[in-house]
PDB file of C-alpha atoms in Angstrom:
ATOM      1  CA  MET E  26     -30.687 -35.700 -30.702  1.00 42.00           C
ATOM      2  CA  SER E  27     -27.270 -34.298 -29.840  1.00 40.00           C
ATOM      3  CA  THR E  28     -25.988 -31.327 -31.796  1.00 44.00           C
ATOM      4  CA  PRO E  29     -22.302 -31.079 -32.819  1.00 42.00           C
ATOM      5  CA  GLU E  30     -21.778 -28.350 -30.199  1.00 45.00           C
ATOM      6  CA  ASN E  31     -23.251 -30.513 -27.445  1.00 46.00           C
ATOM      7  CA  VAL E  32     -21.098 -33.472 -28.494  1.00 38.00           C
ATOM      8  CA  GLU E  33     -17.985 -31.268 -28.543  1.00 47.00           C
ATOM      9  CA  ALA E  34     -18.772 -29.869 -25.081  1.00 47.00           C
ATOM     10  CA  ALA E  35     -19.338 -33.354 -23.698  1.00 47.00           C
ATOM     11  CA  GLU E  36     -15.971 -34.521 -25.071  1.00 57.00           C
ATOM     12  CA  ASP E  37     -14.155 -31.448 -23.767  1.00 68.00           C
ATOM     13  CA  PRO E  38     -13.240 -31.861 -20.064  1.00 60.00           C
ATOM     14  CA  ALA E  39     -12.390 -28.151 -19.869  1.00 63.00           C
ATOM     15  CA  ALA E  40     -15.683 -26.981 -21.355  1.00 80.00           C
ATOM     16  CA  SER E  41     -17.361 -25.895 -18.119  1.00 91.00           C
ATOM     17  CA  PRO E  42     -16.505 -22.457 -16.657  1.00 93.00           C
ATOM     18  CA  PHE E  43     -15.390 -23.940 -13.331  1.00 93.00           C
ATOM     19  CA  ALA E  44     -13.203 -26.545 -15.042  1.00 94.00           C
ATOM     20  CA  ARG E  45     -11.566 -23.780 -17.047  1.00 96.00           C
ATOM     21  CA  VAL E  46     -10.808 -21.681 -13.980  1.00 95.00           C
ATOM     22  CA  ALA E  47      -9.210 -24.693 -12.292  1.00 95.00           C
ATOM     23  CA  GLY E  48      -7.461 -25.676 -15.517  1.00 95.00           C
ATOM     24  CA  VAL E  49      -5.708 -22.319 -15.809  1.00 96.00           C
ATOM     25  CA  PHE E  50      -3.692 -23.311 -12.738  1.00 95.00           C
ATOM     26  CA  GLY E  51      -3.446 -27.054 -13.327  1.00 93.00           C
ATOM     27  CA  SER E  52      -3.391 -27.646 -17.083  1.00 94.00           C
ATOM     28  CA  PRO E  53      -3.208 -24.346 -18.990  1.00 95.00           C
ATOM     29  CA  GLY E  54      -2.502 -25.873 -22.411  1.00 95.00           C
ATOM     30  CA  PRO E  55      -5.701 -27.953 -22.772  1.00 95.00           C
ATOM     31  CA  THR E  56      -7.677 -25.247 -20.974  1.00 96.00           C
ATOM     32  CA  PHE E  57      -6.695 -22.486 -23.373  1.00 96.00           C
ATOM     33  CA  ALA E  58      -7.286 -24.831 -26.308  1.00 96.00           C
ATOM     34  CA  SER E  59     -10.842 -25.248 -25.019  1.00 95.00           C
ATOM     35  CA  ILE E  60     -11.249 -21.481 -24.591  1.00 96.00           C
ATOM     36  CA  ALA E  61      -9.938 -20.895 -28.122  1.00 95.00           C
ATOM     37  CA  ARG E  62     -12.570 -23.282 -29.487  1.00 94.00           C
ATOM     38  CA  ARG E  63     -15.450 -21.911 -27.437  1.00 95.00           C
ATOM     39  CA  PRO E  64     -14.507 -18.579 -25.795  1.00 95.00           C
ATOM     40  CA  GLY E  65     -16.001 -17.608 -22.443  1.00 93.00           C
ATOM     41  CA  TRP E  66     -15.150 -14.972 -19.854  1.00 95.00           C
ATOM     42  CA  VAL E  67     -17.929 -14.451 -17.271  1.00 96.00           C
ATOM     43  CA  LEU E  68     -16.714 -16.601 -14.354  1.00 97.00           C
ATOM     44  CA  PRO E  69     -13.090 -15.336 -14.209  1.00 97.00           C
ATOM     45  CA  ILE E  70     -14.338 -11.740 -14.312  1.00 97.00           C
ATOM     46  CA  VAL E  71     -16.839 -12.447 -11.516  1.00 97.00           C
ATOM     47  CA  ILE E  72     -14.179 -14.119  -9.338  1.00 96.00           C
ATOM     48  CA  ALA E  73     -11.651 -11.330  -9.885  1.00 96.00           C
ATOM     49  CA  THR E  74     -14.293  -8.675  -9.210  1.00 96.00           C
ATOM     50  CA  LEU E  75     -15.385 -10.262  -5.933  1.00 96.00           C
ATOM     51  CA  LEU E  76     -11.760 -10.404  -4.749  1.00 95.00           C
ATOM     52  CA  SER E  77     -11.246  -6.807  -5.851  1.00 94.00           C
ATOM     53  CA  ILE E  78     -14.272  -5.653  -3.845  1.00 95.00           C
ATOM     54  CA  ALA E  79     -13.061  -7.617  -0.815  1.00 95.00           C
ATOM     55  CA  ALA E  80      -9.606  -6.030  -1.089  1.00 93.00           C
ATOM     56  CA  THR E  81     -11.169  -2.579  -1.390  1.00 92.00           C
ATOM     57  CA  ALA E  82     -13.270  -3.224   1.719  1.00 93.00           C
ATOM     58  CA  ALA E  83     -10.105  -4.171   3.602  1.00 92.00           C
ATOM     59  CA  VAL E  84      -8.003  -1.258   2.350  1.00 91.00           C
ATOM     60  CA  LEU E  85     -10.318   1.782   2.386  1.00 88.00           C
ATOM     61  CA  PRO E  86     -10.939   1.974   6.178  1.00 89.00           C
ATOM     62  CA  ARG E  87      -7.161   1.910   6.703  1.00 90.00           C
ATOM     63  CA  MET E  88      -6.183   4.502   4.111  1.00 86.00           C
ATOM     64  CA  ASP E  89      -3.893   7.178   5.565  1.00 85.00           C
ATOM     65  CA  PHE E  90      -5.029  10.053   3.362  1.00 82.00           C
ATOM     66  CA  ASP E  91      -3.408  12.649   5.608  1.00 82.00           C
ATOM     67  CA  THR E  92       0.087  11.233   5.157  1.00 80.00           C
ATOM     68  CA  ALA E  93      -0.488  10.688   1.435  1.00 80.00           C
ATOM     69  CA  VAL E  94      -1.554  14.306   0.818  1.00 81.00           C
ATOM     70  CA  ARG E  95       1.280  15.800   2.846  1.00 81.00           C
ATOM     71  CA  GLU E  96       3.784  13.517   1.157  1.00 78.00           C
ATOM     72  CA  ARG E  97       2.692  14.584  -2.331  1.00 76.00           C
ATOM     73  CA  LEU E  98       2.819  18.264  -1.403  1.00 75.00           C
ATOM     74  CA  ALA E  99       6.298  17.886   0.063  1.00 74.00           C
ATOM     75  CA  ALA E 100       7.548  16.026  -3.022  1.00 70.00           C
ATOM     76  CA  ARG E 101       6.387  18.899  -5.209  1.00 73.00           C
ATOM     77  CA  GLY E 102       7.766  21.546  -2.881  1.00 70.00           C
ATOM     78  CA  VAL E 103       4.305  23.003  -2.314  1.00 73.00           C
ATOM     79  CA  THR E 104       3.607  24.914   0.902  1.00 76.00           C
ATOM     80  CA  MET E 105      -0.025  25.166   1.892  1.00 76.00           C
ATOM     81  CA  ALA E 106      -2.022  26.442   4.870  1.00 75.00           C
ATOM     82  CA  GLU E 107      -2.975  23.717   7.350  1.00 79.00           C
ATOM     83  CA  GLU E 108      -6.661  24.433   6.937  1.00 81.00           C
ATOM     84  CA  ARG E 109      -6.448  23.906   3.181  1.00 81.00           C
ATOM     85  CA  VAL E 110      -4.505  20.671   3.623  1.00 77.00           C
ATOM     86  CA  GLU E 111      -7.190  19.374   5.959  1.00 80.00           C
ATOM     87  CA  ARG E 112      -9.887  20.260   3.434  1.00 84.00           C
ATOM     88  CA  ILE E 113      -8.079  18.262   0.757  1.00 81.00           C
ATOM     89  CA  VAL E 114      -7.754  15.295   3.107  1.00 79.00           C
ATOM     90  CA  GLU E 115     -11.451  15.417   3.988  1.00 83.00           C
ATOM     91  CA  ALA E 116     -12.406  15.662   0.327  1.00 82.00           C
ATOM     92  CA  GLN E 117     -10.366  12.561  -0.449  1.00 81.00           C
ATOM     93  CA  LYS E 118     -12.012  10.674   2.403  1.00 81.00           C
ATOM     94  CA  LYS E 119     -15.426  11.777   1.187  1.00 81.00           C
ATOM     95  CA  PHE E 120     -14.869  10.492  -2.347  1.00 82.00           C
ATOM     96  CA  SER E 121     -12.973   7.356  -1.336  1.00 80.00           C
ATOM     97  CA  GLY E 122     -16.220   5.412  -1.557  1.00 81.00           C
ATOM     98  CA  LEU E 123     -15.896   5.643  -5.333  1.00 85.00           C
ATOM     99  CA  GLY E 124     -13.205   3.003  -4.869  1.00 87.00           C
ATOM    100  CA  TYR E 125     -15.996   0.430  -4.676  1.00 90.00           C
ATOM    101  CA  VAL E 126     -17.316   1.570  -8.052  1.00 93.00           C
ATOM    102  CA  TRP E 127     -13.865   1.102  -9.559  1.00 91.00           C
ATOM    103  CA  ALA E 128     -13.493  -2.286  -7.850  1.00 92.00           C
ATOM    104  CA  LEU E 129     -16.772  -3.322  -9.458  1.00 94.00           C
ATOM    105  CA  LEU E 130     -15.773  -2.204 -12.951  1.00 95.00           C
ATOM    106  CA  ALA E 131     -11.974  -2.434 -12.988  1.00 94.00           C
ATOM    107  CA  ASN E 132     -11.536  -6.075 -13.962  1.00 95.00           C
ATOM    108  CA  LEU E 133     -14.023  -5.898 -16.807  1.00 96.00           C
ATOM    109  CA  VAL E 134     -12.592  -2.626 -18.120  1.00 96.00           C
ATOM    110  CA  ILE E 135      -8.938  -3.712 -17.844  1.00 96.00           C
ATOM    111  CA  THR E 136      -9.632  -7.101 -19.428  1.00 97.00           C
ATOM    112  CA  PHE E 137     -11.559  -5.482 -22.276  1.00 97.00           C
ATOM    113  CA  VAL E 138      -8.780  -2.962 -22.996  1.00 97.00           C
ATOM    114  CA  LEU E 139      -6.041  -5.598 -22.874  1.00 97.00           C
ATOM    115  CA  ALA E 140      -8.068  -7.934 -25.087  1.00 97.00           C
ATOM    116  CA  ILE E 141      -8.371  -5.173 -27.687  1.00 98.00           C
ATOM    117  CA  VAL E 142      -4.625  -4.449 -27.519  1.00 97.00           C
ATOM    118  CA  PHE E 143      -3.700  -8.127 -27.965  1.00 97.00           C
ATOM    119  CA  TRP E 144      -6.302  -8.684 -30.677  1.00 97.00           C
ATOM    120  CA  VAL E 145      -5.165  -5.666 -32.708  1.00 97.00           C
ATOM    121  CA  SER E 146      -1.493  -6.568 -32.211  1.00 96.00           C
ATOM    122  CA  PHE E 147      -1.901 -10.171 -33.363  1.00 97.00           C
ATOM    123  CA  LYS E 148      -4.082  -9.149 -36.302  1.00 96.00           C
ATOM    124  CA  ALA E 149      -1.456  -6.558 -37.304  1.00 95.00           C
ATOM    125  CA  PHE E 150       0.951  -9.426 -37.942  1.00 94.00           C
ATOM    126  CA  GLY E 151      -1.652 -11.202 -40.029  1.00 93.00           C
ATOM    127  CA  TRP E 152      -2.311 -13.900 -37.440  1.00 95.00           C
ATOM    128  CA  ASP E 153      -5.794 -15.387 -37.212  1.00 92.00           C
ATOM    129  CA  LEU E 154      -7.434 -14.369 -33.943  1.00 95.00           C
ATOM    130  CA  ALA E 155     -11.037 -13.469 -33.123  1.00 96.00           C
ATOM    131  CA  PHE E 156     -11.808 -10.813 -30.529  1.00 97.00           C
ATOM    132  CA  ARG E 157     -13.941 -13.295 -28.560  1.00 96.00           C
ATOM    133  CA  GLN E 158     -10.890 -15.540 -28.304  1.00 97.00           C
ATOM    134  CA  SER E 159      -8.719 -12.640 -27.174  1.00 97.00           C
ATOM    135  CA  PHE E 160     -11.233 -11.631 -24.518  1.00 98.00           C
ATOM    136  CA  GLY E 161     -11.686 -15.182 -23.231  1.00 97.00           C
ATOM    137  CA  ILE E 162      -7.964 -15.896 -23.046  1.00 97.00           C
ATOM    138  CA  THR E 163      -7.148 -12.571 -21.400  1.00 98.00           C
ATOM    139  CA  SER E 164      -9.854 -12.938 -18.743  1.00 97.00           C
ATOM    140  CA  HIS E 165      -8.563 -16.380 -17.753  1.00 97.00           C
ATOM    141  CA  ALA E 166      -4.860 -15.509 -18.010  1.00 97.00           C
ATOM    142  CA  LEU E 167      -5.320 -12.677 -15.487  1.00 97.00           C
ATOM    143  CA  LEU E 168      -6.656 -15.068 -12.822  1.00 97.00           C
ATOM    144  CA  PRO E 169      -3.313 -15.372 -10.947  1.00 96.00           C
ATOM    145  CA  TYR E 170      -3.790 -11.758  -9.864  1.00 95.00           C
ATOM    146  CA  ILE E 171      -6.491 -12.972  -7.462  1.00 94.00           C
ATOM    147  CA  GLY E 172      -3.549 -14.281  -5.456  1.00 93.00           C
ATOM    148  CA  ALA E 173      -2.191 -10.744  -5.215  1.00 92.00           C
ATOM    149  CA  SER E 174      -5.599  -9.551  -3.975  1.00 92.00           C
ATOM    150  CA  MET E 175      -5.679 -12.241  -1.299  1.00 93.00           C
ATOM    151  CA  LEU E 176      -2.158 -11.396  -0.152  1.00 92.00           C
ATOM    152  CA  LEU E 177      -3.061  -7.710   0.002  1.00 91.00           C
ATOM    153  CA  ILE E 178      -6.074  -8.479   2.194  1.00 92.00           C
ATOM    154  CA  LEU E 179      -3.901 -10.623   4.463  1.00 92.00           C
ATOM    155  CA  PHE E 180      -1.200  -7.988   4.928  1.00 91.00           C
ATOM    156  CA  VAL E 181      -3.348  -4.863   5.082  1.00 91.00           C
ATOM    157  CA  THR E 182      -5.644  -6.247   7.791  1.00 89.00           C
ATOM    158  CA  ARG E 183      -2.622  -6.406  10.086  1.00 89.00           C
ATOM    159  CA  LEU E 184      -2.124  -2.642   9.845  1.00 86.00           C
ATOM    160  CA  ASP E 185      -3.952   0.263  11.456  1.00 87.00           C
ATOM    161  CA  LEU E 186      -3.115   2.730   8.682  1.00 87.00           C
ATOM    162  CA  VAL E 187      -1.492   2.410   5.273  1.00 86.00           C
ATOM    163  CA  ASN E 188      -0.279   5.034   2.836  1.00 85.00           C
ATOM    164  CA  PRO E 189      -2.024   4.420  -0.526  1.00 83.00           C
ATOM    165  CA  ALA E 190       1.330   4.836  -2.281  1.00 81.00           C
ATOM    166  CA  ASP E 191       2.727   1.876  -0.314  1.00 83.00           C
ATOM    167  CA  LEU E 192       0.028  -0.631  -1.264  1.00 84.00           C
ATOM    168  CA  GLY E 193       2.038  -2.090  -4.137  1.00 85.00           C
ATOM    169  CA  ASP E 194       4.956  -2.922  -1.835  1.00 86.00           C
ATOM    170  CA  LEU E 195       2.983  -4.533   0.985  1.00 87.00           C
ATOM    171  CA  THR E 196       2.777  -8.074  -0.357  1.00 87.00           C
ATOM    172  CA  HIS E 197       6.475  -8.339  -1.325  1.00 88.00           C
ATOM    173  CA  SER E 198       5.429 -10.206  -4.485  1.00 91.00           C
ATOM    174  CA  ASN E 199       7.578  -7.782  -6.484  1.00 90.00           C
ATOM    175  CA  LEU E 200      10.966  -6.141  -5.914  1.00 92.00           C
ATOM    176  CA  GLY E 201       9.579  -2.652  -5.357  1.00 89.00           C
ATOM    177  CA  PHE E 202       9.916  -2.927  -1.584  1.00 87.00           C
ATOM    178  CA  LEU E 203      13.707  -3.082  -1.988  1.00 88.00           C
ATOM    179  CA  VAL E 204      13.911   0.432  -3.489  1.00 89.00           C
ATOM    180  CA  ASP E 205      12.998   3.718  -1.821  1.00 84.00           C
ATOM    181  CA  ARG E 206      10.241   5.214  -3.977  1.00 80.00           C
ATOM    182  CA  HIS E 207      11.046   8.768  -2.783  1.00 78.00           C
ATOM    183  CA  GLU E 208      14.741   8.743  -3.683  1.00 82.00           C
ATOM    184  CA  HIS E 209      14.556   6.548  -6.793  1.00 87.00           C
ATOM    185  CA  PRO E 210      11.053   6.725  -8.316  1.00 85.00           C
ATOM    186  CA  ALA E 211      12.098   5.339 -11.706  1.00 88.00           C
ATOM    187  CA  LEU E 212      14.054   2.435 -10.221  1.00 91.00           C
ATOM    188  CA  HIS E 213      11.224   1.718  -7.787  1.00 87.00           C
ATOM    189  CA  SER E 214       8.701   1.573 -10.636  1.00 89.00           C
ATOM    190  CA  LEU E 215      10.991  -0.721 -12.601  1.00 90.00           C
ATOM    191  CA  ALA E 216      11.581  -2.992  -9.596  1.00 91.00           C
ATOM    192  CA  ALA E 217       7.850  -3.128  -8.880  1.00 90.00           C
ATOM    193  CA  SER E 218       7.352  -4.522 -12.385  1.00 91.00           C
ATOM    194  CA  ILE E 219       9.499  -7.548 -11.505  1.00 93.00           C
ATOM    195  CA  ASP E 220       6.500  -9.304 -10.038  1.00 94.00           C
ATOM    196  CA  VAL E 221       5.786 -13.008  -9.476  1.00 95.00           C
ATOM    197  CA  PHE E 222       2.121 -12.731 -10.419  1.00 96.00           C
ATOM    198  CA  THR E 223       2.876 -10.634 -13.499  1.00 96.00           C
ATOM    199  CA  PHE E 224       5.339 -13.207 -14.857  1.00 97.00           C
ATOM    200  CA  TRP E 225       2.787 -15.938 -14.191  1.00 97.00           C
ATOM    201  CA  VAL E 226       0.166 -13.990 -16.120  1.00 97.00           C
ATOM    202  CA  LEU E 227       2.590 -13.298 -18.991  1.00 97.00           C
ATOM    203  CA  GLY E 228       3.332 -17.004 -19.254  1.00 97.00           C
ATOM    204  CA  LEU E 229      -0.359 -17.841 -19.438  1.00 98.00           C
ATOM    205  CA  LEU E 230      -0.945 -15.150 -22.064  1.00 98.00           C
ATOM    206  CA  VAL E 231       1.815 -16.608 -24.226  1.00 98.00           C
ATOM    207  CA  ILE E 232       0.376 -20.128 -23.948  1.00 97.00           C
ATOM    208  CA  GLY E 233      -3.182 -18.985 -24.613  1.00 97.00           C
ATOM    209  CA  PHE E 234      -2.536 -16.670 -27.544  1.00 97.00           C
ATOM    210  CA  ALA E 235      -0.088 -19.063 -29.202  1.00 97.00           C
ATOM    211  CA  ILE E 236      -2.828 -21.700 -29.199  1.00 96.00           C
ATOM    212  CA  ALA E 237      -5.634 -19.380 -30.301  1.00 96.00           C
ATOM    213  CA  ALA E 238      -3.655 -17.671 -33.073  1.00 96.00           C
ATOM    214  CA  ARG E 239      -1.950 -20.934 -34.116  1.00 95.00           C
ATOM    215  CA  VAL E 240       1.530 -19.460 -33.926  1.00 96.00           C
ATOM    216  CA  PRO E 241       4.701 -20.756 -32.231  1.00 96.00           C
ATOM    217  CA  ARG E 242       4.999 -19.787 -28.580  1.00 96.00           C
ATOM    218  CA  LYS E 243       8.274 -18.008 -29.353  1.00 96.00           C
ATOM    219  CA  LYS E 244       6.500 -15.562 -31.686  1.00 96.00           C
ATOM    220  CA  ALA E 245       3.646 -15.038 -29.229  1.00 97.00           C
ATOM    221  CA  ALA E 246       6.163 -14.461 -26.427  1.00 97.00           C
ATOM    222  CA  ILE E 247       8.123 -11.868 -28.416  1.00 97.00           C
ATOM    223  CA  LEU E 248       4.966  -9.885 -29.167  1.00 97.00           C
ATOM    224  CA  ILE E 249       3.444 -10.091 -25.676  1.00 97.00           C
ATOM    225  CA  LEU E 250       6.719  -9.349 -23.880  1.00 97.00           C
ATOM    226  CA  SER E 251       7.344  -6.394 -26.206  1.00 96.00           C
ATOM    227  CA  LEU E 252       3.933  -4.950 -25.313  1.00 96.00           C
ATOM    228  CA  TRP E 253       4.656  -5.500 -21.626  1.00 96.00           C
ATOM    229  CA  GLY E 254       8.063  -3.826 -22.001  1.00 95.00           C
ATOM    230  CA  LEU E 255       6.445  -0.746 -23.548  1.00 95.00           C
ATOM    231  CA  PHE E 256       3.985  -0.630 -20.651  1.00 94.00           C
ATOM    232  CA  VAL E 257       6.804  -0.838 -18.102  1.00 93.00           C
ATOM    233  CA  LEU E 258       8.717   1.970 -19.814  1.00 93.00           C
ATOM    234  CA  GLY E 259       5.597   4.116 -19.827  1.00 91.00           C
ATOM    235  CA  LYS E 260       5.060   3.410 -16.127  1.00 89.00           C
ATOM    236  CA  VAL E 261       8.647   4.363 -15.327  1.00 88.00           C
ATOM    237  CA  GLY E 262       8.302   7.614 -17.250  1.00 87.00           C
ATOM    238  CA  PHE E 263       5.055   8.416 -15.461  1.00 83.00           C
ATOM    239  CA  ALA E 264       6.730   7.803 -12.081  1.00 76.00           C
ATOM    240  CA  VAL E 265       9.507  10.246 -12.948  1.00 74.00           C
ATOM    241  CA  LEU E 266       7.205  12.964 -14.286  1.00 75.00           C
ATOM    242  CA  PHE E 267       4.566  12.754 -11.562  1.00 67.00           C
ATOM    243  CA  ARG E 268       6.615  11.753  -8.518  1.00 63.00           C
TER     244      ARG E 268
END
């Protein structure tokens, strides 16, 4: 005998995890409606994590730690003995393997934090939203960033060495590459925020949370874009203070 949940799943073409992942790119409205009814998050996190690990495997062997260390010291006007500089470089190489640990955990941690921020923000306005819905929508809305990971792998494998500070500009998916990060750190950070994948993700977040919270897309957009704007301002300030 079929239960109501089984009947609902059978009638919902976006009920399966794989259908939802595909639906994010092809039919986000019905897909997020399905996620709002029956939240899930495992598959998008797994996919994003695998791409993150692959990108880390491509980037780490090509990291130019020597240039990065010397560049930071020069920016701060710090003069240091060559032997000490080399020790710092070697220490960074030694601990670079921790990048794989971060690649393994980053997507889950970032999604969890963002889901909490969105959940608390929507609840603060009195809108009906469960945390499971917030987590499911956020995990699926972030899927376009796998495109950024694939582009990074494509571009970085063509290089012998890459300065870690230049990784964000390699793919040219944002406007950061048009601004010198040494001369104009604040403007570079701001330009880097004008990103194709980020706008795609923001659009999906608006669609998903408007459906889940049962609010007009305009209201969801104002809240989500305001949160993003605060993040961008914080990032710009950080770039100025710790250039």
